[in-house]
Structure formats: C-alpha cells, structure tokens
C-alpha cells in the first residue's frame, strides 16, 4: 500500500536505536500500560474517537487541518 511504503521509507532513513534507547522506550511503554490497566479496573470500557479529523478520501496524501 502506498501509505505503508511511505511510512517504511521514513523509518528506514533513521538510525537504529541503541540497546539503551530500546530499553528506555520499553520501560516507558510498560509504565503507560500499567497506568491504563489500573484505570481500567474502575472504567473497563474505553470510548475514543477513531480520528481527530473527518474521514479522508482513499489515497489522499494531504490533509487540511485547522491552523495548518
């Protein structure tokens, strides 16, 4: 898919994270996950919008947003 390839090319342009950076990212993810699980004990259902903007046309690459 064109959008997937665009994302992949951006990722491959960046240097690989170091072992330390990887561990820091995984620890930060685990903290966020723990907080979410704690909150879900009281509120077991999450209701989130699917996107902050309206749906875009298939294949569209530019998105007009307020102020940009």
CSV table of N, CA and C in Angstrom, one decimal:
chain,number,residue,atom,x,y,z
A,1,UNK,N,0.8,-1.2,0.0
A,1,UNK,CA,0.0,0.0,0.0
A,1,UNK,C,0.9,1.2,0.0
A,2,UNK,N,0.6,2.3,-0.8
A,2,UNK,CA,1.4,3.4,-0.9
A,2,UNK,C,1.7,4.1,0.4
A,3,UNK,N,0.7,4.3,1.3
A,3,UNK,CA,0.9,4.9,2.6
A,3,UNK,C,1.8,4.1,3.5
A,4,UNK,N,1.7,2.8,3.4
A,4,UNK,CA,2.6,1.9,4.2
A,4,UNK,C,4.0,2.0,3.8
A,5,UNK,N,4.3,2.1,2.5
A,5,UNK,CA,5.6,2.2,1.9
A,5,UNK,C,6.2,3.6,2.3
A,6,UNK,N,5.4,4.6,2.3
A,6,UNK,CA,5.9,5.9,2.7
A,6,UNK,C,6.4,5.9,4.2
A,7,UNK,N,5.6,5.3,5.0
A,7,UNK,CA,6.0,5.2,6.4
A,7,UNK,C,7.2,4.4,6.6
A,8,UNK,N,7.3,3.2,5.9
A,8,UNK,CA,8.5,2.4,5.9
A,8,UNK,C,9.8,3.1,5.5
A,9,UNK,N,9.7,3.9,4.4
A,9,UNK,CA,10.8,4.6,3.9
A,9,UNK,C,11.3,5.6,5.0
A,10,UNK,N,10.4,6.3,5.7
A,10,UNK,CA,10.7,7.3,6.7
A,10,UNK,C,11.5,6.6,7.8
A,11,UNK,N,11.0,5.4,8.3
A,11,UNK,CA,11.6,4.7,9.4
A,11,UNK,C,13.0,4.2,9.0
A,12,UNK,N,13.1,3.7,7.8
A,12,UNK,CA,14.4,3.2,7.4
A,12,UNK,C,15.5,4.3,7.2
A,13,UNK,N,15.1,5.5,7.1
A,13,UNK,CA,16.0,6.6,6.9
A,13,UNK,C,16.7,7.0,8.3
A,14,UNK,N,16.1,6.6,9.4
A,14,UNK,CA,16.6,6.9,10.7
A,14,UNK,C,17.5,5.8,11.2
A,15,UNK,N,18.5,6.2,12.0
A,15,UNK,CA,19.4,5.2,12.6
A,15,UNK,C,18.7,4.3,13.5
A,16,UNK,N,19.2,3.0,13.7
A,16,UNK,CA,18.6,2.1,14.6
A,16,UNK,C,18.8,2.6,16.0
A,17,UNK,N,17.8,2.3,16.9
A,17,UNK,CA,18.0,2.8,18.3
A,17,UNK,C,19.1,1.9,19.0
A,18,UNK,N,19.8,2.4,19.9
A,18,UNK,CA,20.7,1.7,20.7
A,18,UNK,C,20.0,0.7,21.6
A,19,UNK,N,20.7,-0.2,22.2
A,19,UNK,CA,20.1,-1.1,23.2
A,19,UNK,C,19.5,-0.3,24.4
A,20,UNK,N,20.3,0.7,24.8
A,20,UNK,CA,19.8,1.6,25.9
A,20,UNK,C,18.5,2.3,25.6
A,21,UNK,N,18.5,2.9,24.4
A,21,UNK,CA,17.3,3.6,23.9
A,21,UNK,C,16.1,2.6,23.8
A,22,UNK,N,16.3,1.4,23.3
A,22,UNK,CA,15.3,0.4,23.2
A,22,UNK,C,14.7,0.1,24.6
A,23,UNK,N,15.6,-0.2,25.6
A,23,UNK,CA,15.1,-0.5,26.9
A,23,UNK,C,14.4,0.7,27.6
A,24,UNK,N,14.8,1.9,27.3
A,24,UNK,CA,14.1,3.1,27.9
A,24,UNK,C,12.7,3.2,27.3
A,25,UNK,N,12.6,2.9,26.0
A,25,UNK,CA,11.3,3.0,25.3
A,25,UNK,C,10.4,1.9,25.8
A,26,UNK,N,10.9,0.7,26.0
A,26,UNK,CA,10.1,-0.4,26.5
A,26,UNK,C,9.6,-0.1,28.0
A,27,UNK,N,10.5,0.4,28.8
A,27,UNK,CA,10.1,0.8,30.2
A,27,UNK,C,9.1,1.8,30.2
A,28,UNK,N,9.2,2.9,29.3
A,28,UNK,CA,8.2,3.9,29.3
A,28,UNK,C,6.8,3.3,28.8
A,29,UNK,N,6.9,2.4,27.8
A,29,UNK,CA,5.6,1.8,27.4
A,29,UNK,C,5.0,1.0,28.5
A,30,UNK,N,5.8,0.3,29.3
A,30,UNK,CA,5.3,-0.5,30.4
A,30,UNK,C,4.6,0.3,31.5
A,31,UNK,N,5.2,1.5,31.8
A,31,UNK,CA,4.6,2.5,32.7
A,31,UNK,C,3.2,2.9,32.3
A,32,UNK,N,3.1,3.3,31.0
A,32,UNK,CA,1.9,3.7,30.4
A,32,UNK,C,0.9,2.6,30.4
A,33,UNK,N,1.3,1.4,30.1
A,33,UNK,CA,0.4,0.2,30.1
A,33,UNK,C,-0.1,-0.1,31.5
A,34,UNK,N,0.8,0.0,32.5
A,34,UNK,CA,0.4,-0.2,33.9
A,34,UNK,C,-0.7,0.8,34.3
A,35,UNK,N,-0.5,2.1,34.0
A,35,UNK,CA,-1.4,3.1,34.4
A,35,UNK,C,-2.8,2.8,33.7
A,36,UNK,N,-2.8,2.5,32.4
A,36,UNK,CA,-4.0,2.2,31.7
A,36,UNK,C,-4.7,1.0,32.4
A,37,UNK,N,-4.0,0.0,32.7
A,37,UNK,CA,-4.6,-1.2,33.3
A,37,UNK,C,-5.2,-0.9,34.7
A,38,UNK,N,-4.6,0.0,35.5
A,38,UNK,CA,-5.1,0.4,36.8
A,38,UNK,C,-6.4,1.2,36.6
A,39,UNK,N,-6.5,2.1,35.6
A,39,UNK,CA,-7.7,2.8,35.3
A,39,UNK,C,-8.8,2.0,34.8
A,40,UNK,N,-8.4,0.9,34.1
A,40,UNK,CA,-9.4,0.0,33.5
A,40,UNK,C,-10.1,-0.8,34.6
A,41,UNK,N,-9.5,-0.9,35.8
A,41,UNK,CA,-10.2,-1.7,36.9
A,41,UNK,C,-11.5,-0.9,37.3
A,42,UNK,N,-11.4,0.4,37.2
A,42,UNK,CA,-12.6,1.2,37.5
A,42,UNK,C,-13.5,1.4,36.3
A,43,UNK,N,-12.8,1.7,35.2
A,43,UNK,CA,-13.6,2.0,33.9
A,43,UNK,C,-13.1,1.0,32.9
A,44,UNK,N,-13.8,-0.2,32.8
A,44,UNK,CA,-13.4,-1.3,31.9
A,44,UNK,C,-13.6,-1.0,30.4
A,45,UNK,N,-14.2,0.1,30.1
A,45,UNK,CA,-14.5,0.3,28.7
A,45,UNK,C,-13.9,1.6,28.2
A,46,UNK,N,-13.3,1.6,27.1
A,46,UNK,CA,-12.7,2.9,26.5
A,46,UNK,C,-13.5,3.3,25.3
A,47,UNK,N,-13.9,4.6,25.4
A,47,UNK,CA,-14.6,5.1,24.2
A,47,UNK,C,-13.8,6.3,23.7
A,48,UNK,N,-13.2,6.1,22.5
A,48,UNK,CA,-12.3,7.1,21.9
A,48,UNK,C,-12.8,7.3,20.5
A,49,UNK,N,-12.6,8.5,20.0
A,49,UNK,CA,-12.9,8.8,18.6
A,49,UNK,C,-11.9,8.0,17.8
A,50,UNK,N,-12.3,7.7,16.6
A,50,UNK,CA,-11.4,6.9,15.7
A,50,UNK,C,-10.3,7.8,15.1
A,51,UNK,N,-10.6,9.1,15.0
A,51,UNK,CA,-9.6,10.1,14.5
A,51,UNK,C,-10.0,11.5,15.0
A,52,UNK,N,-9.1,12.4,14.9
A,52,UNK,CA,-9.3,13.8,15.3
A,52,UNK,C,-9.9,14.6,14.2
A,53,UNK,N,-9.9,14.0,13.0
A,53,UNK,CA,-10.5,14.8,11.8
A,53,UNK,C,-11.4,13.9,11.1
A,54,UNK,N,-12.2,14.4,10.2
A,54,UNK,CA,-13.2,13.6,9.5
A,54,UNK,C,-12.4,12.7,8.5
A,55,UNK,N,-13.1,11.7,8.0
A,55,UNK,CA,-12.5,10.7,7.1
A,55,UNK,C,-12.0,11.4,5.9
A,56,UNK,N,-10.9,10.9,5.3
A,56,UNK,CA,-10.3,11.4,4.1
A,56,UNK,C,-10.6,10.5,2.9
A,57,UNK,N,-10.4,11.0,1.8
A,57,UNK,CA,-10.6,10.2,0.5
A,57,UNK,C,-9.5,9.1,0.4
A,58,UNK,N,-9.9,8.0,-0.1
A,58,UNK,CA,-8.9,6.9,-0.3
A,58,UNK,C,-7.7,7.4,-1.1
A,59,UNK,N,-6.5,7.2,-0.6
A,59,UNK,CA,-5.3,7.5,-1.3
A,59,UNK,C,-4.9,9.0,-1.1
A,60,UNK,N,-5.7,9.8,-0.4
A,60,UNK,CA,-5.3,11.2,-0.2
A,60,UNK,C,-4.1,11.3,0.6
A,61,UNK,N,-3.2,12.2,0.3
A,61,UNK,CA,-1.9,12.3,1.0
A,61,UNK,C,-1.8,13.6,1.7
A,62,UNK,N,-2.6,14.6,1.5
A,62,UNK,CA,-2.5,15.9,2.2
A,62,UNK,C,-3.8,16.1,2.9
A,63,UNK,N,-3.7,16.6,4.1
A,63,UNK,CA,-4.9,16.7,5.0
A,63,UNK,C,-4.9,18.2,5.5
A,64,UNK,N,-6.0,18.9,5.2
A,64,UNK,CA,-6.1,20.2,5.7
A,64,UNK,C,-6.6,20.2,7.1
A,65,UNK,N,-5.9,20.8,8.1
A,65,UNK,CA,-6.4,20.9,9.4
A,65,UNK,C,-6.4,22.3,9.9
A,66,UNK,N,-7.1,22.6,10.9
A,66,UNK,CA,-7.3,24.0,11.4
A,66,UNK,C,-5.9,24.5,11.8
A,67,UNK,N,-5.5,25.7,11.2
A,67,UNK,CA,-4.3,26.3,11.5
A,67,UNK,C,-3.1,25.8,10.8
A,68,UNK,N,-3.3,24.8,9.9
A,68,UNK,CA,-2.1,24.3,9.2
A,68,UNK,C,-2.5,24.1,7.7
